[in-house]
mmCIF file of C-alpha atoms in Angstrom:
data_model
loop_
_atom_site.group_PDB
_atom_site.id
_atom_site.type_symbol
_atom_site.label_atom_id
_atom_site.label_comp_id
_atom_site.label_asym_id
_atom_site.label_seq_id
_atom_site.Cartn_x
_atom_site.Cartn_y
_atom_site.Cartn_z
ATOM 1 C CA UNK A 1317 210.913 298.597 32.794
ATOM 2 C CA UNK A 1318 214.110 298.102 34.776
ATOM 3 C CA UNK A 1319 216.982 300.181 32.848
ATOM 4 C CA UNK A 1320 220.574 299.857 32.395
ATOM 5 C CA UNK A 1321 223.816 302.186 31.251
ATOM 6 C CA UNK A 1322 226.693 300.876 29.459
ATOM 7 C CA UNK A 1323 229.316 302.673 27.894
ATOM 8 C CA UNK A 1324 228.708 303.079 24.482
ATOM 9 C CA UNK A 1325 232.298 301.930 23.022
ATOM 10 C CA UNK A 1326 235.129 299.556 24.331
ATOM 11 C CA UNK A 1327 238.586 298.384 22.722
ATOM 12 C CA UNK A 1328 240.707 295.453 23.114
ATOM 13 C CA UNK A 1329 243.565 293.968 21.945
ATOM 14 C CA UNK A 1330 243.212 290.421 20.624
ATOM 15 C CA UNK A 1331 243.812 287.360 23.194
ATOM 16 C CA UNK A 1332 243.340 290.256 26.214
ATOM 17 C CA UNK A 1333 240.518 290.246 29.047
ATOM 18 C CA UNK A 1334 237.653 291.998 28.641
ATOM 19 C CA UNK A 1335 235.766 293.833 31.346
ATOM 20 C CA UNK A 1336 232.488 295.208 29.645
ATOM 21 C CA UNK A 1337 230.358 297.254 32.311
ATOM 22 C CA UNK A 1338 226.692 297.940 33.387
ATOM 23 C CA UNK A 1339 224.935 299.903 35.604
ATOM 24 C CA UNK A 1340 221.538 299.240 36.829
ATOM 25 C CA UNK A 1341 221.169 301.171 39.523
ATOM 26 C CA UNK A 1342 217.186 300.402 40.021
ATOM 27 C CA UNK A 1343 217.515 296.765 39.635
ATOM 28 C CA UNK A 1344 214.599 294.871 41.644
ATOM 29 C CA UNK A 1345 215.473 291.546 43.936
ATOM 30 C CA UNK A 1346 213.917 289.791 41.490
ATOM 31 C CA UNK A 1347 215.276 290.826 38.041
ATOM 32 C CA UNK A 1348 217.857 288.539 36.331
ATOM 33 C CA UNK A 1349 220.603 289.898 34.554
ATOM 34 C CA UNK A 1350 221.097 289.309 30.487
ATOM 35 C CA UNK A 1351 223.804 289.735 28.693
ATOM 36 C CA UNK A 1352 223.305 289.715 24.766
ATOM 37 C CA UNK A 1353 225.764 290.186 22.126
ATOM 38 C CA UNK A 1354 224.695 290.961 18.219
ATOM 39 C CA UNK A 1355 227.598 290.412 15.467
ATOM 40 C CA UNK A 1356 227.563 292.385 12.385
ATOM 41 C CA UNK A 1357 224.681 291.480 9.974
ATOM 42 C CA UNK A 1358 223.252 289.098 12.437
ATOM 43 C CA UNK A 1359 220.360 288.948 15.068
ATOM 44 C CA UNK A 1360 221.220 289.138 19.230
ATOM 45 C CA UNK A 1361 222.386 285.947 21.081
ATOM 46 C CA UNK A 1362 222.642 285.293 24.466
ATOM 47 C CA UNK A 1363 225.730 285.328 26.548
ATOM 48 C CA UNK A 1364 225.230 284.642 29.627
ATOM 49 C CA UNK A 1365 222.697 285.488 32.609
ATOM 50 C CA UNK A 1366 222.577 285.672 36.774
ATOM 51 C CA UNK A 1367 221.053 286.827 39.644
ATOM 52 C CA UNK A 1368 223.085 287.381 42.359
ATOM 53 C CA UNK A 1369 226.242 285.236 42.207
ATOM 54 C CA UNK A 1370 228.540 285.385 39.579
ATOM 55 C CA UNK A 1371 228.683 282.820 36.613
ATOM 56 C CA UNK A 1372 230.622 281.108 34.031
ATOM 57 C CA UNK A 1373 230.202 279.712 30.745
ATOM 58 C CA UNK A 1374 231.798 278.251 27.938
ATOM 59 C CA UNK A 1375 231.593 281.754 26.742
ATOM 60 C CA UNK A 1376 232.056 284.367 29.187
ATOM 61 C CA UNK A 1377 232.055 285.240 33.048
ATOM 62 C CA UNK A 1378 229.245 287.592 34.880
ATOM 63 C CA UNK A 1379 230.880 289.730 38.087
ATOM 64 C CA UNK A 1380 227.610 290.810 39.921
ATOM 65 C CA UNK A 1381 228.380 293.471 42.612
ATOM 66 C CA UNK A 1382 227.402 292.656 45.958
ATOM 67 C CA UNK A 1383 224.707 295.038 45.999
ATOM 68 C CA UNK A 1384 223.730 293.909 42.366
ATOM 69 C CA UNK A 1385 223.516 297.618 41.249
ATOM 70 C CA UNK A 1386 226.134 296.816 38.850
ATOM 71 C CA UNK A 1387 227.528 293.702 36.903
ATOM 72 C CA UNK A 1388 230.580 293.102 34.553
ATOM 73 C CA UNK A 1389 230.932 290.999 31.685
ATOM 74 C CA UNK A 1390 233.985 289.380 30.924
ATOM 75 C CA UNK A 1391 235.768 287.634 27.773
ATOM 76 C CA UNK A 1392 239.053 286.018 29.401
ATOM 77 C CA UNK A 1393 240.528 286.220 25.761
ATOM 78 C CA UNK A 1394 239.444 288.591 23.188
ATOM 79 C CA UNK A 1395 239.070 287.299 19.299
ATOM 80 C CA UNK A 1396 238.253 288.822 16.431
ATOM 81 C CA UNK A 1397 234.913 287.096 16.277
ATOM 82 C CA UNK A 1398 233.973 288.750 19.583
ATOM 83 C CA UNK A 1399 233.782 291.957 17.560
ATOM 84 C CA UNK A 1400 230.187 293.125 18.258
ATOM 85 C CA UNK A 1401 227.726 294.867 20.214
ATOM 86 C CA UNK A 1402 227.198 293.653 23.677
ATOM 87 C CA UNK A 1403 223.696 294.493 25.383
ATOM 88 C CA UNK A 1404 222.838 294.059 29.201
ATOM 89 C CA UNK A 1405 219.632 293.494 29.778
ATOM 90 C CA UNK A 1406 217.320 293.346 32.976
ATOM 91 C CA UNK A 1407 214.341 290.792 33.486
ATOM 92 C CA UNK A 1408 211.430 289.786 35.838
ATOM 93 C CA UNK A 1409 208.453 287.968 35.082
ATOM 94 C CA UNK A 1410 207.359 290.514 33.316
ATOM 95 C CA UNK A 1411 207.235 290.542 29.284
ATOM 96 C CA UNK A 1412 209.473 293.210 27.708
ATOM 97 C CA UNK A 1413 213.375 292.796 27.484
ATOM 98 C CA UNK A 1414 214.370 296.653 26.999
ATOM 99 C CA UNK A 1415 217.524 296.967 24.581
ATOM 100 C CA UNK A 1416 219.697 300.186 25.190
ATOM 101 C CA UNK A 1417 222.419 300.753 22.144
ATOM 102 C CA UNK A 1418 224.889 298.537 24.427
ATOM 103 C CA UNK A 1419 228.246 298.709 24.189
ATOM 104 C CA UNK A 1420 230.534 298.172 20.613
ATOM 105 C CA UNK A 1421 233.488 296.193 21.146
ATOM 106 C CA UNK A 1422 236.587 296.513 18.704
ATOM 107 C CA UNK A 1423 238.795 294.169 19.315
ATOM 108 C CA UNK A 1424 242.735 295.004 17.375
ATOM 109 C CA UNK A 1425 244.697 292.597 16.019
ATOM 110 C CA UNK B 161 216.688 272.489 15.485
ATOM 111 C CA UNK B 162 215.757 275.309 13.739
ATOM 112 C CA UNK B 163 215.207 277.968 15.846
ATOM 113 C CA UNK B 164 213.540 281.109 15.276
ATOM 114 C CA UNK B 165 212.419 281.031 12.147
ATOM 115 C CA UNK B 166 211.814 284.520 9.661
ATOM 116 C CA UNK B 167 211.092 285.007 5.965
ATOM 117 C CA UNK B 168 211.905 286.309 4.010
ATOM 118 C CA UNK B 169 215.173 287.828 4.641
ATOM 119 C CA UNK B 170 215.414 290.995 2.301
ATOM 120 C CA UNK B 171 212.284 292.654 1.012
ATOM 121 C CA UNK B 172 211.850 296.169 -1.112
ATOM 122 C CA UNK B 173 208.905 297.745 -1.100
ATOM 123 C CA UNK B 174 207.571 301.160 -2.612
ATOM 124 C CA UNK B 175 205.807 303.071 -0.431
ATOM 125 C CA UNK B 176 202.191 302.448 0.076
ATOM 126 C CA UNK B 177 202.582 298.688 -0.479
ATOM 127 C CA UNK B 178 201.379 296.078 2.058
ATOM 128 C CA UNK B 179 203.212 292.906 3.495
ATOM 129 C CA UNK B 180 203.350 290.297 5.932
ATOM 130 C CA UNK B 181 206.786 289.589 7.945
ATOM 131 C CA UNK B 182 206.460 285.848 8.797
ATOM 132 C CA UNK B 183 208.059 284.302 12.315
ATOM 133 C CA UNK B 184 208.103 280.532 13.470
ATOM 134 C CA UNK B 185 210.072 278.487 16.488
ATOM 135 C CA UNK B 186 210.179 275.318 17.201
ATOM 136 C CA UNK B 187 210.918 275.919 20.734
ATOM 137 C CA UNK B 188 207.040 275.295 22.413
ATOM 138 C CA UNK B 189 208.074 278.988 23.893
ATOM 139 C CA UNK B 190 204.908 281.138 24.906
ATOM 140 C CA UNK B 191 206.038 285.005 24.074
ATOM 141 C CA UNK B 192 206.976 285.794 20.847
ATOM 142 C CA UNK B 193 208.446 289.055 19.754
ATOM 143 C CA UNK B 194 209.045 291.996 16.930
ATOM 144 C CA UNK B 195 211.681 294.245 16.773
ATOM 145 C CA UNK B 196 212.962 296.680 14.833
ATOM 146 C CA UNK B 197 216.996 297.857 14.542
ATOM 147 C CA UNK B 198 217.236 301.023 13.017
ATOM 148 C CA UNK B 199 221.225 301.474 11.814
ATOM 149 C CA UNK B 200 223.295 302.194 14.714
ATOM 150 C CA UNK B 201 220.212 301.688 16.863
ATOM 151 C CA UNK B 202 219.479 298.945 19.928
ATOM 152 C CA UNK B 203 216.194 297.013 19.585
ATOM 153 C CA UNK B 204 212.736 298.662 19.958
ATOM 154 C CA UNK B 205 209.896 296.414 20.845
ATOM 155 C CA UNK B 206 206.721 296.780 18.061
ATOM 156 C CA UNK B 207 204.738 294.386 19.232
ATOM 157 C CA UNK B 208 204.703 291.032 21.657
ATOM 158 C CA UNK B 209 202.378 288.087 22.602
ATOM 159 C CA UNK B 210 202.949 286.566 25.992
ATOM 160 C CA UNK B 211 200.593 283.972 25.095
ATOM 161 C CA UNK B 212 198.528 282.228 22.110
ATOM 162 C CA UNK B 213 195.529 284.847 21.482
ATOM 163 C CA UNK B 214 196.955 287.822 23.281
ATOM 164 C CA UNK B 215 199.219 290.321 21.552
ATOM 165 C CA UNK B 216 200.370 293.728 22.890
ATOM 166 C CA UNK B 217 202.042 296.917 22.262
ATOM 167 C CA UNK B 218 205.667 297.647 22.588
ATOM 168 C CA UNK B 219 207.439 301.042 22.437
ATOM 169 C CA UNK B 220 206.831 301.677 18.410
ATOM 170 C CA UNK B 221 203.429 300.041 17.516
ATOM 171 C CA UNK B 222 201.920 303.071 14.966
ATOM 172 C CA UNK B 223 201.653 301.609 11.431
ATOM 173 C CA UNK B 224 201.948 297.661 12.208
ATOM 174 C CA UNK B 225 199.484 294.978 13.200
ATOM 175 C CA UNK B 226 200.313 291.527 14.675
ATOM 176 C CA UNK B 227 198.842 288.335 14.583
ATOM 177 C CA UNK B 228 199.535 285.375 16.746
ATOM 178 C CA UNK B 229 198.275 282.697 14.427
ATOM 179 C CA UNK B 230 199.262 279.700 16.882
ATOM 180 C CA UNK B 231 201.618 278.831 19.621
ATOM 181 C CA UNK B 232 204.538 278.981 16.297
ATOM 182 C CA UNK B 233 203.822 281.849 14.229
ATOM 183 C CA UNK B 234 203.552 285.221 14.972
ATOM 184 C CA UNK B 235 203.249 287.645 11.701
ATOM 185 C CA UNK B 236 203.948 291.655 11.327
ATOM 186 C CA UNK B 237 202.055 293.216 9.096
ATOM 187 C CA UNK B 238 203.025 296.523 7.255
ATOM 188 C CA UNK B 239 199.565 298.125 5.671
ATOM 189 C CA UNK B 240 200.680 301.100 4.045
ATOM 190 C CA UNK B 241 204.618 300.618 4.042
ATOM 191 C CA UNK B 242 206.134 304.087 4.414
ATOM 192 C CA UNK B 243 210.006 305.106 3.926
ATOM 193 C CA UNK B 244 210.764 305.658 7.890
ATOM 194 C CA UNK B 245 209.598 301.740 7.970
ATOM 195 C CA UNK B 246 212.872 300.825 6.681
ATOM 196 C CA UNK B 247 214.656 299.266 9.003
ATOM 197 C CA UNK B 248 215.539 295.345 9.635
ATOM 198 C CA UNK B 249 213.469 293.201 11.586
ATOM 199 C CA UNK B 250 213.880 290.473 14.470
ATOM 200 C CA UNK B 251 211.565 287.978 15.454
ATOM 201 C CA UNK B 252 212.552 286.559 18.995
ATOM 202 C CA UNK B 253 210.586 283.752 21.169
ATOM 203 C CA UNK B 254 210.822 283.638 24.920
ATOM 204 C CA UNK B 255 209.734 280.222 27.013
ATOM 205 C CA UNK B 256 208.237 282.807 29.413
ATOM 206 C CA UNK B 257 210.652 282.149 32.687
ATOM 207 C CA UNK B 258 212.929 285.351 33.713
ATOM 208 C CA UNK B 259 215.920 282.971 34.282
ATOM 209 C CA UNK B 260 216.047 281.785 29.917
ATOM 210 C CA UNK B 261 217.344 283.735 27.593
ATOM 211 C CA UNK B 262 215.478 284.920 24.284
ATOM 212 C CA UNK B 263 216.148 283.681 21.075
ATOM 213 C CA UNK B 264 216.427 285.487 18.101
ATOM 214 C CA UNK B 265 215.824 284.966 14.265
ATOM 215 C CA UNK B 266 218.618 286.027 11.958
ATOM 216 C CA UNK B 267 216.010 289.480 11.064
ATOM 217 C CA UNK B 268 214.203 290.211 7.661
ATOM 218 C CA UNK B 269 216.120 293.389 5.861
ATOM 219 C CA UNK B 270 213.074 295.751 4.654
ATOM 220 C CA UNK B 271 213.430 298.632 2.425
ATOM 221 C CA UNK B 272 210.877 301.126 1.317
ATOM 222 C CA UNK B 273 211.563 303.282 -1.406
#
């Protein structure tokens, strides 16, 4: 399975971007990109996802690097309820979505 | 629209005990998944079916069986519940296309004492 590195801590102050990165350096042509995101006490939900060109959502923005090796998820305003563990994940057609530890955002009032 | 579906939520068990973790969506998705999340921990993949009457092994099978009872349910079974067992666990459901997104249950807290 396809692996990724993310840092495994971030901070931000409250109502500031957020740039969380992720490497993924052996990413195939035809893996997708996941992003995830688990608050406290609860289980994973998705973000956001792409392929090749970058995407927005009610939510966040995905920055895909040209050569895809890399991708950066971003929250244009930080809350307090964006608090939480953020997970990039690679998939094909195949079955298994590996989760690394991610990344734990504190965001600072 | 429910969702992924998992009871119960918190469970204690001493060791040696048996139970059943149950899962359901609503979603007509094909995979279905268990995880576990130790504390501080990403998710490790116990078991998975991609399909109604198939089920495979993940990264952390040893001391769980699955069963895929129908296209809805997928249950985790604990045999012989042992204390490095305690951990909380997530059902997820997949439609099966690499461009959607899982979709988690809200986990079932299990301790064994």
């Amino acid at each position: 399975d396809a692996k990724t590195t993310q840092p495994n801590s971030m901070e931000s102050n409250e109502e500031e971007p957020v740039h969380l990165p992720c490497n993924h350096s052996t990413i195939s042509g035809t893996d997708y990109i996941h992003w995830y995101r688990q608050l406290p006490s609860q289980g994973p939900e998705y973000v956001i996802h792409g392929l090749t060109s970058n995407v927005n959502n009610r939510m966040a923005s995905l920055a895909i690097a040209e050569d895809r090796k890399s991708s950066t998820l971003i929250l244009h305003r930080a809350t307090l309820r964006d608090a939480a563990v953020y997970y990039c994940i690679l998939n094909y057609y195949g079955q298994n979505f590996v989760f690394g530890p991610g990344t734990r955002l504190s965001v600072l009032p | 629209n429910a969702g992924v579906t998992q009871t119960p939520k918190f469970q204690v068990l001493k060791t040696g005990q048996s139970m059943t973790l149950q899962c359901a969506q609503d979603m007509n998705h094909n995979s279905m998944y268990w995880y576990r999340q130790d504390p501080g921990m990403g998710l490790r993949l116990i078991y998975y079916s991609a399909s109604e009457g198939t089920t495979d092994k993940g990264e952390v099978p040893n001391g769980y069986n699955v069963s895929r009872l129908n296209k809805r349910e997928f249950s985790l079974r604990l045999e012989s519940a042992a204390p490095s067992q305690t951990s909380v666990y997530f059902c997820a459901s997949w439609l099966g296309q690499s461009n959607q997104p899982q979709h988690f249950g809200d986990g079932t807290r299990l301790s064994i004492l």
